[in-house]
Coordinates of C-alpha atoms in Angstrom, one line a residue:
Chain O
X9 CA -43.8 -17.6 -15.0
X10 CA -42.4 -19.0 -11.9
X11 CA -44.6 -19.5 -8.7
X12 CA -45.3 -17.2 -6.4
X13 CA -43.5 -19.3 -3.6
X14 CA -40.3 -19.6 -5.8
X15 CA -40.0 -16.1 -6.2
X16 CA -40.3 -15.7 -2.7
X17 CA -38.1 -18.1 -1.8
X18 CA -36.0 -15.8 -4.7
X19 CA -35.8 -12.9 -2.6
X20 CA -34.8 -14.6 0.4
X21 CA -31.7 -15.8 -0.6
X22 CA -30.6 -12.7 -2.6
X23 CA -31.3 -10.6 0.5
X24 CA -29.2 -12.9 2.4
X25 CA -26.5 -12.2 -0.3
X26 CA -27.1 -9.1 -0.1
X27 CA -26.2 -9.1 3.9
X28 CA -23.2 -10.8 3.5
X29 CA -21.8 -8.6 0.4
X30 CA -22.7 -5.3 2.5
X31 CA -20.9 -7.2 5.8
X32 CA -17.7 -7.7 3.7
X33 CA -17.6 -4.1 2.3
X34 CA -17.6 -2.8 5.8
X35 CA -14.9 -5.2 7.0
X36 CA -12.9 -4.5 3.9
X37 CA -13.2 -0.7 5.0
X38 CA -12.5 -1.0 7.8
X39 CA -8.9 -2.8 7.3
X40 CA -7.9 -0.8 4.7
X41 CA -8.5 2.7 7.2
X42 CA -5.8 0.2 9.3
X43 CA -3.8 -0.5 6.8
X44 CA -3.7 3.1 6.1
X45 CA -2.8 4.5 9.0
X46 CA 0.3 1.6 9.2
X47 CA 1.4 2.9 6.2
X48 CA 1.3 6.4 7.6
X49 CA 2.9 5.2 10.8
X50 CA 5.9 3.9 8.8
X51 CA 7.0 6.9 7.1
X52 CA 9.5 8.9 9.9
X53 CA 11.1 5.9 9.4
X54 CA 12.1 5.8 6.2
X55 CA 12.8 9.5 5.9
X56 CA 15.1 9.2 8.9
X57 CA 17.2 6.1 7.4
X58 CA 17.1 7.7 4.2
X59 CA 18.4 11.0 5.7
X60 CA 21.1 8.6 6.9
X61 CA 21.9 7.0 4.3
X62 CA 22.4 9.8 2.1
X63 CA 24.9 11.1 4.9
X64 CA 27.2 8.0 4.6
X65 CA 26.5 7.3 0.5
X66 CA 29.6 10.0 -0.2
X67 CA 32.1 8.2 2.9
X68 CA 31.5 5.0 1.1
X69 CA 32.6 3.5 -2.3
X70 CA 30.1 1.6 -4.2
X71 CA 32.8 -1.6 -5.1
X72 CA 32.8 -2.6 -1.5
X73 CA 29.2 -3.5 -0.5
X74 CA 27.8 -6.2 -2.8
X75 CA 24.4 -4.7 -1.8
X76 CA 25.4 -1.7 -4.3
X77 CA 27.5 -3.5 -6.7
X78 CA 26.1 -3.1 -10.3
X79 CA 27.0 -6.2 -12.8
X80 CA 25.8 -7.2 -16.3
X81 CA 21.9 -8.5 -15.7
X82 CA 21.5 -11.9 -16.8
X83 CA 19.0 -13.3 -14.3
X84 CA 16.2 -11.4 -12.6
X85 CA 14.2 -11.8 -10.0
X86 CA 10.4 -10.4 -9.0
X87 CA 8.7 -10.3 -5.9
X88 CA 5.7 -9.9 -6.8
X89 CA 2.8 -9.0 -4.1
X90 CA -1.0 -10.3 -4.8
X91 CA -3.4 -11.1 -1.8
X92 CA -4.2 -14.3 -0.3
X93 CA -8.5 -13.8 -1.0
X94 CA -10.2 -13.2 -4.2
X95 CA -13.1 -10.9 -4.5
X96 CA -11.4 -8.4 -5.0
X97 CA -13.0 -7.2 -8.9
X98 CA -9.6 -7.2 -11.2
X99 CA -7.2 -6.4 -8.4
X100 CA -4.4 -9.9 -8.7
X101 CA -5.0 -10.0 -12.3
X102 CA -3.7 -6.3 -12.6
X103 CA -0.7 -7.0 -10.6
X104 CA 0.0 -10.7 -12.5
X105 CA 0.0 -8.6 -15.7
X106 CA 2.2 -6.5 -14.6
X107 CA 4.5 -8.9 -14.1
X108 CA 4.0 -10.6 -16.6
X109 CA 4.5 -7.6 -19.2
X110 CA 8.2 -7.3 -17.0
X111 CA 8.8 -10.8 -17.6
X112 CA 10.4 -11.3 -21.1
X113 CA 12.1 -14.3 -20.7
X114 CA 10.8 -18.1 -18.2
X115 CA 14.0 -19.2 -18.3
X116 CA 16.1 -16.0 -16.4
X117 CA 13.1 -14.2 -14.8
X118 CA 12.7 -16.0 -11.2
X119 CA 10.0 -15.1 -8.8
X120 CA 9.2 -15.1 -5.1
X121 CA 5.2 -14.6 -4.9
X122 CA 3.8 -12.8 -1.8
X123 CA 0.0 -13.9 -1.3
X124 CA -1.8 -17.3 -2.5
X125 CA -3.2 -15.6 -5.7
X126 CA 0.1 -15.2 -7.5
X127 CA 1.4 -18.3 -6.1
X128 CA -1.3 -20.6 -7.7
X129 CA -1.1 -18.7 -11.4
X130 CA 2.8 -18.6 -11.4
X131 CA 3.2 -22.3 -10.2
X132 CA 0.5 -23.6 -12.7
X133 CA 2.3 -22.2 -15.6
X134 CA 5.5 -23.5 -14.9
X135 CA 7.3 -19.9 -13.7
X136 CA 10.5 -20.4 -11.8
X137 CA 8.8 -19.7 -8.2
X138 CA 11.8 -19.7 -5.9
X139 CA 10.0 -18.7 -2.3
X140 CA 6.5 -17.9 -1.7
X141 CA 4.5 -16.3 1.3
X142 CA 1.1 -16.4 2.7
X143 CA -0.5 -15.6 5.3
X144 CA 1.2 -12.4 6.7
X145 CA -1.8 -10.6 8.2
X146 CA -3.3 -7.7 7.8
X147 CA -1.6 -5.1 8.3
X148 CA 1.5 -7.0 7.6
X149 CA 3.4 -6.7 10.8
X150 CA 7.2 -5.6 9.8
X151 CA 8.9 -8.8 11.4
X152 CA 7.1 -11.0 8.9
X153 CA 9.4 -9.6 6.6
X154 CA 12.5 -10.2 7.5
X155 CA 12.1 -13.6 5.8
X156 CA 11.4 -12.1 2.4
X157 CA 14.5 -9.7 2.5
X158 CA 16.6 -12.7 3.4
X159 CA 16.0 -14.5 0.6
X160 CA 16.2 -11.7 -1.8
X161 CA 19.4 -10.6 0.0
X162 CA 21.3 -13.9 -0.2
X163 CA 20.1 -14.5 -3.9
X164 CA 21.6 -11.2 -4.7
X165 CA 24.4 -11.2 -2.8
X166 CA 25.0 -15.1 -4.4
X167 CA 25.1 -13.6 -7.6
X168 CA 22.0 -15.8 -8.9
X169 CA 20.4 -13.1 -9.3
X170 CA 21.6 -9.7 -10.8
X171 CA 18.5 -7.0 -10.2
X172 CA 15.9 -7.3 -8.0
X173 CA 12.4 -5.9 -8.7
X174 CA 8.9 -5.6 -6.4
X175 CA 5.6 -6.0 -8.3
X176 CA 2.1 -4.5 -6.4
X177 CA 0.0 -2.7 -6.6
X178 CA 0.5 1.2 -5.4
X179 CA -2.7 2.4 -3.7
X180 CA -3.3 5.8 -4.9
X181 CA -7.1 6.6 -3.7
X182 CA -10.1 4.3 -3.1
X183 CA -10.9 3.9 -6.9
X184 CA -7.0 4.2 -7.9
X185 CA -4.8 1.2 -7.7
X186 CA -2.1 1.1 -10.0
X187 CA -0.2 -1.8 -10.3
X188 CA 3.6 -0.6 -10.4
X189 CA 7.4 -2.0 -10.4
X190 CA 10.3 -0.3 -8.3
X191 CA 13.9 -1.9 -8.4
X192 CA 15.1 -2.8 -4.7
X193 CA 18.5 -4.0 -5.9
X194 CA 20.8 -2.9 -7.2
X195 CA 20.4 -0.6 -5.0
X196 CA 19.5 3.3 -6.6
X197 CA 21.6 5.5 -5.0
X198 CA 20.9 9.1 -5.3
X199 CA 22.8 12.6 -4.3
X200 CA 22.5 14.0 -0.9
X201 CA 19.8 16.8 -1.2
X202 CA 20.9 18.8 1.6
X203 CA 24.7 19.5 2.5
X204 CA 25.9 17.8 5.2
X205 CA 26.0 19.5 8.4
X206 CA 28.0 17.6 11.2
X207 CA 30.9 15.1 10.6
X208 CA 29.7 12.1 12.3
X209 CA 31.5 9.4 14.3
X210 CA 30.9 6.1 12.7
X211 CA 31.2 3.3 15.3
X212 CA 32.5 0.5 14.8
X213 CA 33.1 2.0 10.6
X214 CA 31.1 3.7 7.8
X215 CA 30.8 1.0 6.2
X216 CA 29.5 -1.7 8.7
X217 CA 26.8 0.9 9.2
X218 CA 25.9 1.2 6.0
X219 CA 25.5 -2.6 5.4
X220 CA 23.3 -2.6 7.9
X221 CA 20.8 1.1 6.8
X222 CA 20.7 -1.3 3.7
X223 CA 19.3 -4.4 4.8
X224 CA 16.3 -1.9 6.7
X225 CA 16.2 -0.2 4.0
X226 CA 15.5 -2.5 1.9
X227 CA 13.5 -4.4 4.6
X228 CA 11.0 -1.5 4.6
X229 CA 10.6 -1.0 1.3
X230 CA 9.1 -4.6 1.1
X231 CA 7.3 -3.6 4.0
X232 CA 5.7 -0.5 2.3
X233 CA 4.9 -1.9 -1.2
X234 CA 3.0 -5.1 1.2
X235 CA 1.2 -2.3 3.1
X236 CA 0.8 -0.6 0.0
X237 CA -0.7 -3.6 -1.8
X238 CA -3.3 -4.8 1.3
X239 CA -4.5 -1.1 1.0
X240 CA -5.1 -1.6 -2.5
X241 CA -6.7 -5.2 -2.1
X242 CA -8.8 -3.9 0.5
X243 CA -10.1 -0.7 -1.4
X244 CA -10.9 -3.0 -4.5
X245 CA -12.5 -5.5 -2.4
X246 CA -14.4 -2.5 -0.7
X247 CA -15.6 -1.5 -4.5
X248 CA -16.8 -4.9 -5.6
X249 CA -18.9 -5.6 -2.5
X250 CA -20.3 -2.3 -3.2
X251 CA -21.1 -3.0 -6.9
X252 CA -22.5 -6.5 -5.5
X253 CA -24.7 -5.0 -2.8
X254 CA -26.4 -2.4 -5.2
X255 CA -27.0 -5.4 -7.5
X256 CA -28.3 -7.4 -5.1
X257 CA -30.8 -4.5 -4.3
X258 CA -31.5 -4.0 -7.7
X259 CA -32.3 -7.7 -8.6
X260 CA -34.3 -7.1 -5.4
X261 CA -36.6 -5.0 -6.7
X262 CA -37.5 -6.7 -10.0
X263 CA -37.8 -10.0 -7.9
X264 CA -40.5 -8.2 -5.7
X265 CA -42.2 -6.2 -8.9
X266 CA -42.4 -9.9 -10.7
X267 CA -43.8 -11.5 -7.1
X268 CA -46.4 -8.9 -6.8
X269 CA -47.7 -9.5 -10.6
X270 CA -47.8 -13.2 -9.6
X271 CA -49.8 -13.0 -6.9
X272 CA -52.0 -10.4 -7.7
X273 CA -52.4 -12.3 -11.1
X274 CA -53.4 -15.7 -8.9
X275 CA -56.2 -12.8 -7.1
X276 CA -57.3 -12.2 -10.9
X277 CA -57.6 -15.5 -11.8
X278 CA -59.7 -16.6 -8.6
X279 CA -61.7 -14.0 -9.3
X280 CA -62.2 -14.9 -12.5
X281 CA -63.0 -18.4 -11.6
X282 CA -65.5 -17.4 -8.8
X283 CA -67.7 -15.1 -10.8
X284 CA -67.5 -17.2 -13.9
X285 CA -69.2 -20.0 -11.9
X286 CA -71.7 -17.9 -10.2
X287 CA -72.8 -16.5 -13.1
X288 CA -72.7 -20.7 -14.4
X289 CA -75.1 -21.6 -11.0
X290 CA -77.4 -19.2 -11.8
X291 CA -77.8 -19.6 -15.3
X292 CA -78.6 -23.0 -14.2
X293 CA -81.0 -21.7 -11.3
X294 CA -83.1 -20.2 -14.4
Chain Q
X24 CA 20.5 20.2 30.4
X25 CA 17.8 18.3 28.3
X26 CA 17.8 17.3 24.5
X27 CA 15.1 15.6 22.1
X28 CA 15.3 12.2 22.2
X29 CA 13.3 10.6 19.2
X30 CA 12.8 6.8 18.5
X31 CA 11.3 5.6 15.7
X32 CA 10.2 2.2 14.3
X33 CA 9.4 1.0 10.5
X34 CA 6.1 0.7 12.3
X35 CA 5.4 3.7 14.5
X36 CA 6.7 6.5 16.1
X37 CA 7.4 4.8 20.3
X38 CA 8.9 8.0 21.9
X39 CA 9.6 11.2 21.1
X40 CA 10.4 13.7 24.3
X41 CA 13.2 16.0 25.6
X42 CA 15.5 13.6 28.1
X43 CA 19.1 14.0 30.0
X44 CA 20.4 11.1 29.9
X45 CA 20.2 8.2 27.8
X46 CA 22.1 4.7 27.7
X47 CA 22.1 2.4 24.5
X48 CA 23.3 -1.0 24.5
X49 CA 25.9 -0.9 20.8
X50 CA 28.0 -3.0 19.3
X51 CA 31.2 -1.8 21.0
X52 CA 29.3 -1.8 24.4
X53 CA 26.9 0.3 26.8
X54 CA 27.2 4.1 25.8
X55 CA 25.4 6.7 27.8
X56 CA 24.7 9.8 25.8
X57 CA 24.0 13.6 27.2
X58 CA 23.0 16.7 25.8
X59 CA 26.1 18.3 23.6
X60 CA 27.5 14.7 22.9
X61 CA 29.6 14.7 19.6
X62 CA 27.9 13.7 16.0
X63 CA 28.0 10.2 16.2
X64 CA 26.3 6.9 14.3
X65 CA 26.1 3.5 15.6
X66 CA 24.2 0.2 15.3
X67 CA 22.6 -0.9 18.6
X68 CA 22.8 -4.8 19.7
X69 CA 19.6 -6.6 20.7
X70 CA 19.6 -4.8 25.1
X71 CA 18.0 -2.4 27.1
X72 CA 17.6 1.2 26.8
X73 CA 17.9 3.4 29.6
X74 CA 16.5 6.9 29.3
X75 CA 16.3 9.5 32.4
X76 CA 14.2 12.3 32.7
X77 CA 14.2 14.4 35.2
X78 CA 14.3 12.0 38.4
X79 CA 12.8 9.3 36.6
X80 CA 14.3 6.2 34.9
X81 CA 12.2 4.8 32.3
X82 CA 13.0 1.0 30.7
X83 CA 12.7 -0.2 27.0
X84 CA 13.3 -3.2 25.3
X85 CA 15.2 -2.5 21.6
X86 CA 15.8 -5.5 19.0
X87 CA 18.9 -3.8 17.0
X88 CA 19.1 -0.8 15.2
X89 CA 20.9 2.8 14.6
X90 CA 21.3 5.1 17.0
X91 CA 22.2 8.6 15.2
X92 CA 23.5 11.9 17.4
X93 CA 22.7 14.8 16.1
X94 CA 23.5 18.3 17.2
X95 CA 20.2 19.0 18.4
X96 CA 18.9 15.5 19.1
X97 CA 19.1 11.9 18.9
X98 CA 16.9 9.7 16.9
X99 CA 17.3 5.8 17.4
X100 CA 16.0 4.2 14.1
X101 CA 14.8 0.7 15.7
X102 CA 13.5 -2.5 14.5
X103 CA 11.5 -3.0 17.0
X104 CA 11.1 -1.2 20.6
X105 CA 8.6 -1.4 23.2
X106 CA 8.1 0.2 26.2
X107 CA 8.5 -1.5 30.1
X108 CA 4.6 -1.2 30.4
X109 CA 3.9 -2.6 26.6
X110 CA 5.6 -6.0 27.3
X111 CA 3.2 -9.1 27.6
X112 CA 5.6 -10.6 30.1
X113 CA 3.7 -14.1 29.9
X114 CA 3.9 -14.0 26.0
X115 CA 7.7 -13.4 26.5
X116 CA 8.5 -16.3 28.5
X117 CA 6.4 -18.9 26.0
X118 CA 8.6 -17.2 23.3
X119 CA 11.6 -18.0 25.3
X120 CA 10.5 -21.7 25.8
X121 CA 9.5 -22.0 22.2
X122 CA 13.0 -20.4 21.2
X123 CA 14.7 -22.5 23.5
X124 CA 13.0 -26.0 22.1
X125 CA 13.8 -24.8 18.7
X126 CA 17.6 -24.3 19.2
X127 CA 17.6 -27.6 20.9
X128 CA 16.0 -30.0 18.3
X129 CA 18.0 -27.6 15.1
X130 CA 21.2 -27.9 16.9
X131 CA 22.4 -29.3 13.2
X132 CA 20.5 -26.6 10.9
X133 CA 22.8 -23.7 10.5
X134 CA 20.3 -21.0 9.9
X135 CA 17.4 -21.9 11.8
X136 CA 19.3 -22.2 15.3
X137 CA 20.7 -19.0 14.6
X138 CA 17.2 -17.7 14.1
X139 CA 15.8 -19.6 17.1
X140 CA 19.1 -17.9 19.1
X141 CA 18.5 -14.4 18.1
X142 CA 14.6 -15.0 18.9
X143 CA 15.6 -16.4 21.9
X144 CA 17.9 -13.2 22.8
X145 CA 15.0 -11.0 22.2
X146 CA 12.6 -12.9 24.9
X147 CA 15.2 -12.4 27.4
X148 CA 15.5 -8.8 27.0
X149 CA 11.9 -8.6 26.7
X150 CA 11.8 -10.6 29.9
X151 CA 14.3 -8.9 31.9
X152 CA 12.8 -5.2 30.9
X153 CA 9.3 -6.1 31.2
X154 CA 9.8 -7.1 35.2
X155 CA 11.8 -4.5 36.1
X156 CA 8.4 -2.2 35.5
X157 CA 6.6 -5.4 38.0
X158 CA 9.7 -4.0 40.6
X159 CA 9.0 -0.7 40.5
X160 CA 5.4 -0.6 40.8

């Protein structure tokens, strides 16, 4: 049975814990409501430039922008988007599987990794880590990622690589993350859903604009899977502080239950001790 | 005559009200665009955008983008736009220095003076739109 000072001293430090756990929850709330709202912020955008590039898709052919050009896939590359912190419960580890599961083959599956997490457990097992990105910020502002797109952009366009995947992890409520993989490039094109109603005036040409939509648009979708994936890191994060801060309260409890026995048990025994030698004295006194 | 003049960013909706006139800085030079203006796409160069409303004149600084004409209104997709009163004019100059000192000591590195350049051509405009708001007031 450990003293009753130990136990004290015990509680102290767990309730401390406890503060700090409860501090981090909030914060982590608190940016993912941020992170949120980015997201939401970012969304005319990309229905506008999609609108557009839907309008120009059928003025263009496919051969003459190497951003569209489809070829045989021999190497591959995934970005793939874990955070910079832990404590996060089983958030990175969900994404890095992911990844894993899309990568069948070392030698032709290269990777950029976006956050220290996936950095350190790519590099240490020998994975062909071509770029890699920390530190953007939360919420990611957009120009941090024009870096990311260039790379990705003159490795495709290079030909070094032939497809071009994001791994994260696509926040779908505050217990939901699913980790998920899109396909950036080659880029998916898709049929206009509504008929075109003016004939525009491309200046300077169709298809200067359109290698131009597709740098943004690829640019934002980076954007949105890094918004998407702090959201998700922040609502796990939020989770497992929870869990911690209810555990904290709960080991709490049993540390004050066991440091009431022990000190009512040292009452007991003084107790004991006094009337045991009273009752000695005056047994003597006879 | 007035139309709806919308401009968007990957990060936020900046404007979004009904204009006469507005002037856009594109690749094949200042254009000025007015209500009934034909369909018309075009990228936008790194400038100033000029937008008049009623009898005022109001000043923004855009980074590139698309400017798109439709027949009801125009939407400018931007990279990144701020308005006159938005710019941190001190902020703006030490990006310019920093720019500057940067395209100086990577005269030899390719890609990082042209970065330093175009970072360098975005303080200006920031620059020269954010005092024009100091003029007026």
């Amino acid at each position: 049975m450990a003293s009753v000072r130990e136990i004290k001293r015990h509680i102290k430090s767990v309730s401390n814990i406890k503060k700090i756990t409860k501090t981090m929850q909030m914060v982590a709330g608190a940016k993912m409501q941020k992170t949120l709202s980015a997201l939401l912020a970012s969304r005319p955008y990309a229905q506008l430039a999609w609108n557009l590039l839907l309008n120009l898709a059928p003025k263009t052919e496919r051969e003459l922008h190497p951003l569209l050009q489809i070829r045989g896939i021999r190497n591959s590359l995934l970005v793939v988007i874990t955070s910079d912190r832990g404590l996060c419960g089983a958030f990175n580890m969900n994404v890095i599987g992911e990844a894993l599961r899309q990568i069948k083959d070392k030698e032709t599956h290269f990777l950029i990794t976006v956050g220290k997490k996936g950095r350190d457990f790519f590099i240490r097992r020998g994975y062909k880590v071509i770029a890699e990105f920390t530190g953007l910020g939360a919420p990611a502002p957009f120009i941090s990622i024009t870096p990311i797109s260039q790379i990705i952009i003159d490795e495709f366009i290079k030909g070094n690589v032939d497809e071009v995947k994001l791994v994260y992890s696509d926040y779908v409520s505050n217990v939901i993350q699913r980790p998920t993989t899109i396909q950036l490039l080659p880029f998916q094109q898709e049929q206009p859903e509504e008929p075109f109603l003016a004939q525009f005036i491309y200046e300077p040409s169709p298809s200067e604009v359109i290698e131009n939509l597709l740098v943004r648009i690829i640019e934002y979708k980076i954007y949105a899977a890094i918004l998407e994936s702090q959201a998700s890191e922040f609502s796990a994060r939020m989770m497992a502080m929870k869990n911690a801060t209810e555990n904290a309260e709960n080991l709490i409890q049993s540390l004050i239950l066991s440091y009431n026995k022990a000190r009512q048990e040292g009452i007991t025994k003084e107790l004991t001790e006094l009337s045991t030698t009273k009752a000695v004295i005056e047994s003597l006194k006879k | 005559m007035k139309f709806r003049l919308e401009i968007v960013t990957p990060e936020r909706l900046v404007y979004s009200e009904n204009v006469d006139v507005l002037t856009v800085p594109t690749v094949q030079g200042e254009i000025s665009i007015l209500a009934r203006h034909v369909p018309l796409v075009s990228i936008i160069t790194p400038g100033e955008i000029r937008i008049k409303k009623d009898d005022e004149i109001e000043y923004m600084a855009i980074t590139g983008g698309f400017v798109q004409v439709l027949p009801h209104k125009v939407i400018i997709l931007a990279d990144a736009a701020e308005r006159a009163e938005e710019i941190d004019i001190e902020r703006a100059m030490r990006a310019r220095e920093r720019a500057q000192k940067l395209m100086e000591e990577k005269r030899g590195d390719k890609i990082t003076h042209a970065e330093a350049m175009a970072a360098f051509q975005r303080a200006l405009v920031r620059i020269k739109v954010g005092q024009r708001k100091r003029k007026q007031k």
